[in-house]
Amino acid sequence: MLHIGIIGLGAIGQRLISQFKNHSEVEIVAVCDQLETLAKESANALGGIPFYTEPTSLIDHPLVDLVYVAIPPKYHHPIVMEVLYAKKHVLCEKPLANSLEEANEMAQTAKDVGVVHAMNFPLNYGQAAAKFAELINQQYIGKLRRIHLTMNFPEWPRTWQKNNWVGGREQGGFVLEVGVHFIQQILKLFGDIKNIRTRLELPDNPEECETGIIATAELTDGTPILIEGLSKLAGKEFIGFTAYGSEGVLSLENWGQLKGGKCSEEIKEISCENISSTNLIEELVKAVNGHEADLYTFEVGYKAQEVLEQLRKM
Ligand SMILES: NC(=O)c1ccc[n+]([C@@H]2O[C@H](COP(=O)([O-])OP(=O)(O)OC[C@H]3O[C@@H](n4cnc5c(N)ncnc54)[C@H](O)[C@@H]3O)[C@@H](O)[C@H]2O)c1
């Protein structure tokens, strides 16, 4: 049994609680949030397990084998470093940190300490993204010509993630919060990203995050990447991740919908029902038990951070 402690019980912390509860080989043994009422409520909902408001108390809990860190990005570094110094396994939310220096120290220390370190990049465990990767690897689109990421948010912060930081410039904004998932996919499927040029639309208030981005970059072979997005606009939220090739086009839309077509044909929805995908919690259990696992380590988080820092250059 893998004993989990959770720090941060907000939107994503609650989502992962449900996933941990569905897995027979893990048990949540303690929770922590700086909001005492939230910590207490969550602990009660989990059968009256211990709860804390101080991360250190949870990290030091002798039963905790793995700490899941689900607090806002600027607190990832200090808390994760404490977990690593305690030599406990760690699952950290994306983005890894709030600067490249922090991300580097976390990735280095995790490697040196030798614990399991992983990031929550859920696209890697979804059927549509798995099918997208499979079709790319099978040359469905032929030779890659262009990668295009669109992120449109009529409302930012989104209705399900209203908090006091995700609309702020210091650690929020959709480039960091949402873009990171697709940067990680580009790095995984297509390799390194170079020659990043970015233009952000920034509100006059220096506390508020970007409301737009147009950025270009290249893969190492020169294949162009276009990243663009806007918030506060009409219409519906739309996130499109598209690869254009010599023989066709493939798009992952709104996280879970796959569409594609061969050149000169209609673009159609592609079914992903029979695709087998892995599961983050199962992979964590495997890794902690010393088996090979499909995890995205702090090294992956660091590489994504490198690109994000350049995209978010003011
Ligand atoms: N992987 C994903 O798909 C995904 C989705 C949403 C959010 N996230 C990431 O998860 C993290 C949390 O996001 P969220 O939307 O749940 O935020 P949130 O603001 O809803 O929740 C964060 C919680 O952490 C608590 N907290 C903050 N600082 C703390 C501290 N020092 N000690 C203890 N508790 C503290 C807050 O009280 C709050 O309850 C962020 O890094 C975000 O980018 C990831």
mmCIF file of C-alpha atoms and ligand atoms in Angstrom:
data_model
loop_
_atom_site.group_PDB
_atom_site.id
_atom_site.type_symbol
_atom_site.label_atom_id
_atom_site.label_comp_id
_atom_site.label_asym_id
_atom_site.label_seq_id
_atom_site.Cartn_x
_atom_site.Cartn_y
_atom_site.Cartn_z
ATOM 1 C CA MET A 1 0.000 0.000 0.000
ATOM 2 C CA LEU A 2 1.320 3.457 -0.980
ATOM 3 C CA HIS A 3 0.576 6.027 1.714
ATOM 4 C CA ILE A 4 -0.144 9.487 0.325
ATOM 5 C CA GLY A 5 -0.128 12.887 2.012
ATOM 6 C CA ILE A 6 -1.704 15.807 0.158
ATOM 7 C CA ILE A 7 -0.706 19.466 0.515
ATOM 8 C CA GLY A 8 -3.244 21.799 -1.136
ATOM 9 C CA LEU A 9 -6.928 20.907 -1.188
ATOM 10 C CA GLY A 10 -8.246 23.348 -3.796
ATOM 11 C CA ALA A 11 -9.616 22.621 -7.285
ATOM 12 C CA ILE A 12 -7.001 20.110 -8.424
ATOM 13 C CA GLY A 13 -6.246 18.672 -4.977
ATOM 14 C CA GLN A 14 -9.913 17.595 -4.717
ATOM 15 C CA ARG A 15 -9.847 16.154 -8.254
ATOM 16 C CA LEU A 16 -6.881 13.946 -7.427
ATOM 17 C CA ILE A 17 -8.398 12.860 -4.120
ATOM 18 C CA SER A 18 -11.112 11.135 -6.205
ATOM 19 C CA GLN A 19 -8.478 9.465 -8.381
ATOM 20 C CA PHE A 20 -6.444 8.271 -5.375
ATOM 21 C CA LYS A 21 -9.627 6.911 -3.751
ATOM 22 C CA ASN A 22 -10.363 4.828 -6.867
ATOM 23 C CA HIS A 23 -7.091 2.980 -6.628
ATOM 24 C CA SER A 24 -6.879 -0.054 -4.354
ATOM 25 C CA GLU A 25 -3.115 0.140 -3.781
ATOM 26 C CA VAL A 26 -3.007 3.681 -2.420
ATOM 27 C CA GLU A 27 -4.365 5.251 0.732
ATOM 28 C CA ILE A 28 -4.544 8.936 1.630
ATOM 29 C CA VAL A 29 -3.212 9.077 5.188
ATOM 30 C CA ALA A 30 -3.021 12.836 5.873
ATOM 31 C CA VAL A 31 -4.025 16.144 4.293
ATOM 32 C CA CYS A 32 -2.878 19.738 4.649
ATOM 33 C CA ASP A 33 -4.187 23.133 3.610
ATOM 34 C CA GLN A 34 -3.442 26.526 5.059
ATOM 35 C CA LEU A 35 -7.229 26.962 5.317
ATOM 36 C CA GLU A 36 -8.012 24.994 8.454
ATOM 37 C CA THR A 37 -11.729 24.520 7.705
ATOM 38 C CA LEU A 38 -10.911 23.074 4.276
ATOM 39 C CA ALA A 39 -8.256 20.769 5.731
ATOM 40 C CA LYS A 40 -10.674 19.577 8.409
ATOM 41 C CA GLU A 41 -13.586 19.053 5.983
ATOM 42 C CA SER A 42 -11.392 17.105 3.561
ATOM 43 C CA ALA A 43 -9.949 14.980 6.377
ATOM 44 C CA ASN A 44 -13.465 14.218 7.655
ATOM 45 C CA ALA A 45 -14.627 13.257 4.156
ATOM 46 C CA LEU A 46 -11.713 10.816 4.083
ATOM 47 C CA GLY A 47 -12.800 9.079 7.278
ATOM 48 C CA GLY A 48 -11.251 11.346 9.887
ATOM 49 C CA ILE A 49 -7.589 11.130 8.878
ATOM 50 C CA PRO A 50 -5.080 13.597 10.399
ATOM 51 C CA PHE A 51 -5.120 17.124 8.958
ATOM 52 C CA TYR A 52 -2.641 19.980 9.162
ATOM 53 C CA THR A 53 -2.292 23.634 8.204
ATOM 54 C CA GLU A 54 1.519 23.495 8.146
ATOM 55 C CA PRO A 55 3.101 21.512 5.266
ATOM 56 C CA THR A 56 6.065 20.477 7.431
ATOM 57 C CA SER A 57 3.783 18.610 9.837
ATOM 58 C CA LEU A 58 2.372 16.548 6.966
ATOM 59 C CA ILE A 59 5.782 15.914 5.432
ATOM 60 C CA ASP A 60 7.093 14.694 8.798
ATOM 61 C CA HIS A 61 4.111 12.367 9.368
ATOM 62 C CA PRO A 62 5.798 8.953 9.710
ATOM 63 C CA LEU A 63 3.137 7.118 7.664
ATOM 64 C CA VAL A 64 3.460 9.377 4.597
ATOM 65 C CA ASP A 65 5.487 7.760 1.769
ATOM 66 C CA LEU A 66 4.587 10.134 -1.057
ATOM 67 C CA VAL A 67 3.584 13.792 -0.878
ATOM 68 C CA TYR A 68 1.301 15.266 -3.535
ATOM 69 C CA VAL A 69 1.934 19.024 -3.777
ATOM 70 C CA ALA A 70 -1.142 20.817 -5.166
ATOM 71 C CA ILE A 71 -0.629 24.400 -4.043
ATOM 72 C CA PRO A 72 -0.151 27.488 -6.273
ATOM 73 C CA PRO A 73 3.047 27.518 -8.386
ATOM 74 C CA LYS A 74 5.088 29.993 -6.354
ATOM 75 C CA TYR A 75 4.979 27.683 -3.327
ATOM 76 C CA HIS A 76 6.006 24.519 -5.191
ATOM 77 C CA HIS A 77 9.741 25.123 -4.748
ATOM 78 C CA PRO A 78 9.979 25.633 -0.963
ATOM 79 C CA ILE A 79 7.527 22.830 -0.159
ATOM 80 C CA VAL A 80 8.896 20.294 -2.654
ATOM 81 C CA MET A 81 12.447 20.973 -1.425
ATOM 82 C CA GLU A 82 11.291 20.106 2.105
ATOM 83 C CA VAL A 83 9.769 16.862 0.819
ATOM 84 C CA LEU A 84 13.008 16.001 -0.952
ATOM 85 C CA TYR A 85 15.126 16.754 2.108
ATOM 86 C CA ALA A 86 12.837 14.397 4.039
ATOM 87 C CA LYS A 87 13.659 11.778 1.332
ATOM 88 C CA LYS A 88 10.015 11.139 0.482
ATOM 89 C CA HIS A 89 8.554 10.484 -2.949
ATOM 90 C CA VAL A 90 6.821 13.463 -4.522
ATOM 91 C CA LEU A 91 4.132 14.220 -7.089
ATOM 92 C CA CYS A 92 4.116 17.921 -7.968
ATOM 93 C CA GLU A 93 1.551 19.923 -9.870
ATOM 94 C CA LYS A 94 2.562 21.738 -13.010
ATOM 95 C CA PRO A 95 4.245 24.115 -13.657
ATOM 96 C CA LEU A 96 7.179 22.695 -11.720
ATOM 97 C CA ALA A 97 8.204 26.049 -10.244
ATOM 98 C CA ASN A 98 7.977 29.794 -10.589
ATOM 99 C CA SER A 99 11.410 30.288 -12.181
ATOM 100 C CA LEU A 100 13.989 28.303 -14.081
ATOM 101 C CA GLU A 101 16.442 28.512 -11.170
ATOM 102 C CA GLU A 102 13.896 26.986 -8.807
ATOM 103 C CA ALA A 103 12.988 24.284 -11.333
ATOM 104 C CA ASN A 104 16.660 23.426 -11.825
ATOM 105 C CA GLU A 105 17.296 23.071 -8.093
ATOM 106 C CA MET A 106 14.224 20.850 -7.687
ATOM 107 C CA ALA A 107 15.139 18.595 -10.611
ATOM 108 C CA GLN A 108 18.778 18.295 -9.477
ATOM 109 C CA THR A 109 17.912 17.604 -5.844
ATOM 110 C CA ALA A 110 15.251 15.041 -6.766
ATOM 111 C CA LYS A 111 17.818 13.190 -8.868
ATOM 112 C CA ASP A 112 20.471 13.363 -6.130
ATOM 113 C CA VAL A 113 18.117 12.208 -3.379
ATOM 114 C CA GLY A 114 16.929 9.298 -5.513
ATOM 115 C CA VAL A 115 13.226 9.357 -4.695
ATOM 116 C CA VAL A 116 10.373 8.979 -7.200
ATOM 117 C CA HIS A 117 9.575 12.444 -8.574
ATOM 118 C CA ALA A 118 6.719 13.049 -10.967
ATOM 119 C CA MET A 119 4.581 15.820 -12.387
ATOM 120 C CA ASN A 120 0.837 15.792 -12.965
ATOM 121 C CA PHE A 121 0.570 16.233 -16.729
ATOM 122 C CA PRO A 122 -2.808 14.479 -17.237
ATOM 123 C CA LEU A 123 -2.814 14.647 -21.058
ATOM 124 C CA ASN A 124 -0.296 11.810 -21.027
ATOM 125 C CA TYR A 125 -2.867 9.546 -19.388
ATOM 126 C CA GLY A 126 -5.822 10.357 -21.657
ATOM 127 C CA GLN A 127 -7.058 8.325 -24.609
ATOM 128 C CA ALA A 128 -7.261 11.186 -27.120
ATOM 129 C CA ALA A 129 -3.691 12.342 -26.502
ATOM 130 C CA ALA A 130 -2.523 8.700 -26.587
ATOM 131 C CA LYS A 131 -4.213 8.227 -29.985
ATOM 132 C CA PHE A 132 -2.771 11.558 -31.190
ATOM 133 C CA ALA A 133 0.726 10.306 -30.270
ATOM 134 C CA GLU A 134 0.086 6.911 -31.867
ATOM 135 C CA LEU A 135 -1.060 8.455 -35.157
ATOM 136 C CA ILE A 136 1.861 10.889 -35.238
ATOM 137 C CA ASN A 137 4.269 7.981 -34.675
ATOM 138 C CA GLN A 138 2.523 6.016 -37.461
ATOM 139 C CA GLN A 139 3.153 8.932 -39.852
ATOM 140 C CA TYR A 140 -0.603 9.587 -40.301
ATOM 141 C CA ILE A 141 0.164 13.215 -41.269
ATOM 142 C CA GLY A 142 3.357 12.370 -43.195
ATOM 143 C CA LYS A 143 6.204 14.839 -42.775
ATOM 144 C CA LEU A 144 5.441 17.480 -40.146
ATOM 145 C CA ARG A 145 5.049 20.990 -41.606
ATOM 146 C CA ARG A 146 3.745 23.051 -38.703
ATOM 147 C CA ILE A 147 2.540 22.807 -35.077
ATOM 148 C CA HIS A 148 -0.190 25.200 -34.002
ATOM 149 C CA LEU A 149 -1.527 25.773 -30.486
ATOM 150 C CA THR A 150 -4.614 27.967 -30.012
ATOM 151 C CA MET A 151 -5.923 28.883 -26.559
ATOM 152 C CA ASN A 152 -9.084 30.981 -26.359
ATOM 153 C CA PHE A 153 -10.717 31.714 -23.031
ATOM 154 C CA PRO A 154 -13.835 33.903 -23.001
ATOM 155 C CA GLU A 155 -13.404 33.885 -19.252
ATOM 156 C CA TRP A 156 -10.095 33.830 -17.407
ATOM 157 C CA PRO A 157 -9.913 32.571 -14.671
ATOM 158 C CA ARG A 158 -12.280 29.822 -15.768
ATOM 159 C CA THR A 159 -15.471 29.211 -13.749
ATOM 160 C CA TRP A 160 -14.053 26.118 -12.029
ATOM 161 C CA GLN A 161 -10.784 27.737 -11.021
ATOM 162 C CA LYS A 162 -11.664 31.049 -9.431
ATOM 163 C CA ASN A 163 -8.859 31.797 -7.003
ATOM 164 C CA ASN A 164 -6.652 34.721 -6.057
ATOM 165 C CA TRP A 165 -3.585 33.770 -8.092
ATOM 166 C CA VAL A 166 -4.467 32.291 -11.523
ATOM 167 C CA GLY A 167 -5.456 35.724 -12.891
ATOM 168 C CA GLY A 168 -2.279 37.328 -11.567
ATOM 169 C CA ARG A 169 0.919 38.073 -13.463
ATOM 170 C CA GLU A 170 3.276 36.607 -10.874
ATOM 171 C CA GLN A 171 2.195 32.971 -11.103
ATOM 172 C CA GLY A 172 -0.969 32.898 -13.199
ATOM 173 C CA GLY A 173 -2.108 33.408 -16.782
ATOM 174 C CA PHE A 174 -3.226 30.891 -19.381
ATOM 175 C CA VAL A 175 0.188 30.601 -21.005
ATOM 176 C CA LEU A 176 1.630 29.142 -17.822
ATOM 177 C CA GLU A 177 -1.479 27.387 -16.557
ATOM 178 C CA VAL A 178 -2.681 25.774 -19.805
ATOM 179 C CA GLY A 179 0.158 26.280 -22.278
ATOM 180 C CA VAL A 180 2.486 24.153 -20.141
ATOM 181 C CA HIS A 181 0.483 20.984 -20.950
ATOM 182 C CA PHE A 182 0.968 21.430 -24.683
ATOM 183 C CA ILE A 183 4.596 22.571 -24.412
ATOM 184 C CA GLN A 184 5.221 19.278 -22.615
ATOM 185 C CA GLN A 185 3.418 17.399 -25.425
ATOM 186 C CA ILE A 186 5.494 19.151 -28.113
ATOM 187 C CA LEU A 187 8.727 18.299 -26.259
ATOM 188 C CA LYS A 188 7.618 14.683 -25.828
ATOM 189 C CA LEU A 189 6.366 14.083 -29.377
ATOM 190 C CA PHE A 190 8.529 16.337 -31.489
ATOM 191 C CA GLY A 191 11.662 17.216 -29.477
ATOM 192 C CA ASP A 192 13.361 20.442 -28.410
ATOM 193 C CA ILE A 193 11.972 23.915 -29.053
ATOM 194 C CA LYS A 194 14.264 26.786 -30.079
ATOM 195 C CA ASN A 195 14.165 30.357 -31.464
ATOM 196 C CA ILE A 196 11.203 31.447 -29.351
ATOM 197 C CA ARG A 197 9.808 34.890 -30.166
ATOM 198 C CA THR A 198 6.861 36.092 -28.173
ATOM 199 C CA ARG A 199 4.469 38.989 -28.039
ATOM 200 C CA LEU A 200 2.173 39.216 -25.042
ATOM 201 C CA GLU A 201 -0.866 41.420 -24.635
ATOM 202 C CA LEU A 202 -0.643 42.746 -21.087
ATOM 203 C CA PRO A 203 -3.205 44.780 -19.147
ATOM 204 C CA ASP A 204 -2.081 48.174 -17.786
ATOM 205 C CA ASN A 205 -2.422 46.836 -14.258
ATOM 206 C CA PRO A 206 0.966 45.134 -13.615
ATOM 207 C CA GLU A 207 -0.682 42.733 -11.178
ATOM 208 C CA GLU A 208 -2.890 41.164 -13.900
ATOM 209 C CA CYS A 209 -1.836 38.335 -16.191
ATOM 210 C CA GLU A 210 -1.594 38.400 -19.990
ATOM 211 C CA THR A 211 -4.755 38.598 -22.059
ATOM 212 C CA GLY A 212 -3.123 37.508 -25.289
ATOM 213 C CA ILE A 213 -0.097 35.855 -26.844
ATOM 214 C CA ILE A 214 1.285 35.412 -30.334
ATOM 215 C CA ALA A 215 4.524 33.444 -30.312
ATOM 216 C CA THR A 216 6.569 31.605 -32.875
ATOM 217 C CA ALA A 217 9.279 29.012 -32.335
ATOM 218 C CA GLU A 218 10.934 26.134 -34.155
ATOM 219 C CA LEU A 219 11.771 22.502 -33.659
ATOM 220 C CA THR A 220 15.466 21.682 -34.036
ATOM 221 C CA ASP A 221 14.948 20.893 -37.742
ATOM 222 C CA GLY A 222 13.355 24.302 -38.289
ATOM 223 C CA THR A 223 9.696 23.135 -38.364
ATOM 224 C CA PRO A 224 7.666 26.184 -37.290
ATOM 225 C CA ILE A 225 5.521 26.324 -34.150
ATOM 226 C CA LEU A 226 2.775 28.909 -33.737
ATOM 227 C CA ILE A 227 1.351 29.539 -30.269
ATOM 228 C CA GLU A 228 -1.509 31.999 -29.958
ATOM 229 C CA GLY A 229 -4.306 32.737 -27.570
ATOM 230 C CA LEU A 230 -6.635 35.348 -26.148
ATOM 231 C CA SER A 231 -8.760 35.745 -23.074
ATOM 232 C CA LYS A 232 -11.779 37.969 -22.472
ATOM 233 C CA LEU A 233 -13.381 37.433 -25.876
ATOM 234 C CA ALA A 234 -16.715 36.349 -27.343
ATOM 235 C CA GLY A 235 -17.620 32.773 -28.093
ATOM 236 C CA LYS A 236 -16.738 29.489 -26.448
ATOM 237 C CA GLU A 237 -13.548 28.336 -24.745
ATOM 238 C CA PHE A 238 -11.408 26.517 -27.289
ATOM 239 C CA ILE A 239 -8.037 24.816 -27.008
ATOM 240 C CA GLY A 240 -6.685 23.344 -30.216
ATOM 241 C CA PHE A 241 -3.386 21.533 -30.640
ATOM 242 C CA THR A 242 -2.811 20.816 -34.313
ATOM 243 C CA ALA A 243 -0.058 19.139 -36.312
ATOM 244 C CA TYR A 244 -0.047 19.839 -40.048
ATOM 245 C CA GLY A 245 1.855 17.405 -42.245
ATOM 246 C CA SER A 246 2.584 16.659 -45.881
ATOM 247 C CA GLU A 247 -0.221 14.070 -45.957
ATOM 248 C CA GLY A 248 -2.804 15.273 -43.464
ATOM 249 C CA VAL A 249 -3.746 17.125 -40.322
ATOM 250 C CA LEU A 250 -4.391 15.973 -36.774
ATOM 251 C CA SER A 251 -5.966 18.052 -33.979
ATOM 252 C CA LEU A 252 -6.471 17.491 -30.291
ATOM 253 C CA GLU A 253 -9.345 19.769 -29.341
ATOM 254 C CA ASN A 254 -10.505 20.772 -25.880
ATOM 255 C CA TRP A 255 -8.281 18.141 -24.241
ATOM 256 C CA GLY A 256 -10.236 15.044 -25.221
ATOM 257 C CA GLN A 257 -11.490 15.278 -28.790
ATOM 258 C CA LEU A 258 -9.376 14.072 -31.675
ATOM 259 C CA LYS A 259 -9.981 15.170 -35.261
ATOM 260 C CA GLY A 260 -8.033 14.522 -38.413
ATOM 261 C CA GLY A 261 -8.059 14.096 -42.141
ATOM 262 C CA LYS A 262 -5.834 13.296 -45.065
ATOM 263 C CA CYS A 263 -4.995 16.100 -47.503
ATOM 264 C CA SER A 264 -7.969 16.958 -49.742
ATOM 265 C CA GLU A 265 -10.391 15.016 -47.482
ATOM 266 C CA GLU A 266 -12.830 16.344 -44.864
ATOM 267 C CA ILE A 267 -11.610 16.625 -41.288
ATOM 268 C CA LYS A 268 -13.504 14.093 -39.146
ATOM 269 C CA GLU A 269 -13.668 13.063 -35.531
ATOM 270 C CA ILE A 270 -11.407 10.093 -34.780
ATOM 271 C CA SER A 271 -12.655 7.575 -32.253
ATOM 272 C CA CYS A 272 -10.350 6.912 -29.308
ATOM 273 C CA GLU A 273 -12.547 4.370 -27.512
ATOM 274 C CA ASN A 274 -10.364 1.326 -27.929
ATOM 275 C CA ILE A 275 -7.109 3.033 -27.135
ATOM 276 C CA SER A 276 -5.329 1.807 -24.052
ATOM 277 C CA SER A 277 -3.836 4.532 -21.931
ATOM 278 C CA THR A 278 -1.886 4.471 -18.683
ATOM 279 C CA ASN A 279 -2.999 5.878 -15.342
ATOM 280 C CA LEU A 280 -0.955 8.288 -13.230
ATOM 281 C CA ILE A 281 -1.735 6.630 -9.902
ATOM 282 C CA GLU A 282 -0.954 3.142 -11.193
ATOM 283 C CA GLU A 283 2.314 4.413 -12.645
ATOM 284 C CA LEU A 284 3.257 6.023 -9.322
ATOM 285 C CA VAL A 285 2.664 2.728 -7.522
ATOM 286 C CA LYS A 286 4.831 0.905 -10.070
ATOM 287 C CA ALA A 287 7.661 3.448 -9.723
ATOM 288 C CA VAL A 288 7.631 3.362 -5.919
ATOM 289 C CA ASN A 289 7.813 -0.451 -6.121
ATOM 290 C CA GLY A 290 10.932 -0.144 -8.271
ATOM 291 C CA HIS A 291 9.322 -0.944 -11.642
ATOM 292 C CA GLU A 292 9.590 0.985 -14.851
ATOM 293 C CA ALA A 293 6.744 3.502 -15.079
ATOM 294 C CA ASP A 294 5.192 6.014 -17.436
ATOM 295 C CA LEU A 295 5.926 9.107 -15.357
ATOM 296 C CA TYR A 296 6.896 12.656 -16.301
ATOM 297 C CA THR A 297 9.737 13.588 -13.994
ATOM 298 C CA PHE A 298 11.010 16.912 -12.694
ATOM 299 C CA GLU A 299 13.467 16.824 -15.599
ATOM 300 C CA VAL A 300 10.452 17.033 -17.942
ATOM 301 C CA GLY A 301 9.034 19.827 -15.760
ATOM 302 C CA TYR A 302 12.351 21.684 -16.027
ATOM 303 C CA LYS A 303 12.433 21.407 -19.840
ATOM 304 C CA ALA A 304 8.876 22.751 -20.081
ATOM 305 C CA GLN A 305 9.786 25.575 -17.686
ATOM 306 C CA GLU A 306 12.654 26.618 -19.969
ATOM 307 C CA VAL A 307 10.192 27.189 -22.818
ATOM 308 C CA LEU A 308 7.549 28.813 -20.590
ATOM 309 C CA GLU A 309 10.021 31.350 -19.224
ATOM 310 C CA GLN A 310 10.766 32.493 -22.763
ATOM 311 C CA LEU A 311 7.113 32.567 -23.797
ATOM 312 C CA ARG A 312 6.232 34.687 -20.771
ATOM 313 C CA LYS A 313 9.048 37.212 -21.210
ATOM 314 C CA MET A 314 7.426 40.589 -20.627
HETATM 315 N N1 LIG B 1 -2.567 19.209 -13.717
HETATM 316 C C1 LIG B 1 -3.650 19.907 -13.996
HETATM 317 O O1 LIG B 1 -4.406 19.597 -14.917
HETATM 318 C C2 LIG B 1 -3.959 21.106 -13.153
HETATM 319 C C3 LIG B 1 -5.238 21.702 -13.174
HETATM 320 C C4 LIG B 1 -5.464 22.797 -12.327
HETATM 321 C C5 LIG B 1 -4.457 23.279 -11.508
HETATM 322 N N2 LIG B 1 -3.217 22.704 -11.544
HETATM 323 C C6 LIG B 1 -2.115 23.191 -10.713
HETATM 324 O O2 LIG B 1 -2.362 22.774 -9.371
HETATM 325 C C7 LIG B 1 -1.895 23.756 -8.451
HETATM 326 C C8 LIG B 1 -3.069 24.184 -7.570
HETATM 327 O O3 LIG B 1 -4.092 24.712 -8.398
HETATM 328 P P1 LIG B 1 -5.613 24.852 -7.903
HETATM 329 O O4 LIG B 1 -6.385 25.299 -9.078
HETATM 330 O O5 LIG B 1 -6.024 23.642 -7.177
HETATM 331 O O6 LIG B 1 -5.436 26.064 -6.877
HETATM 332 P P2 LIG B 1 -6.399 26.471 -5.666
HETATM 333 O O7 LIG B 1 -6.055 27.877 -5.350
HETATM 334 O O8 LIG B 1 -7.802 26.082 -5.974
HETATM 335 O O9 LIG B 1 -5.923 25.513 -4.474
HETATM 336 C C9 LIG B 1 -4.699 25.655 -3.835
HETATM 337 C C10 LIG B 1 -4.892 25.303 -2.365
HETATM 338 O O10 LIG B 1 -3.604 25.357 -1.743
HETATM 339 C C11 LIG B 1 -3.741 25.992 -0.480
HETATM 340 N N3 LIG B 1 -2.426 26.567 -0.161
HETATM 341 C C12 LIG B 1 -1.803 27.594 -0.766
HETATM 342 N N4 LIG B 1 -0.574 27.781 -0.250
HETATM 343 C C13 LIG B 1 -0.422 26.839 0.715
HETATM 344 C C14 LIG B 1 0.620 26.528 1.607
HETATM 345 N N5 LIG B 1 1.786 27.200 1.598
HETATM 346 N N6 LIG B 1 0.439 25.509 2.475
HETATM 347 C C15 LIG B 1 -0.725 24.804 2.494
HETATM 348 N N7 LIG B 1 -1.752 25.071 1.657
HETATM 349 C C16 LIG B 1 -1.609 26.069 0.782
HETATM 350 C C17 LIG B 1 -4.849 27.007 -0.663
HETATM 351 O O11 LIG B 1 -5.472 27.359 0.564
HETATM 352 C C18 LIG B 1 -5.801 26.278 -1.627
HETATM 353 O O12 LIG B 1 -6.798 25.566 -0.928
HETATM 354 C C19 LIG B 1 -1.287 24.847 -9.307
HETATM 355 O O13 LIG B 1 0.075 24.626 -9.452
HETATM 356 C C20 LIG B 1 -1.982 24.683 -10.649
HETATM 357 O O14 LIG B 1 -1.197 25.172 -11.727
HETATM 358 C C21 LIG B 1 -2.983 21.612 -12.328
#
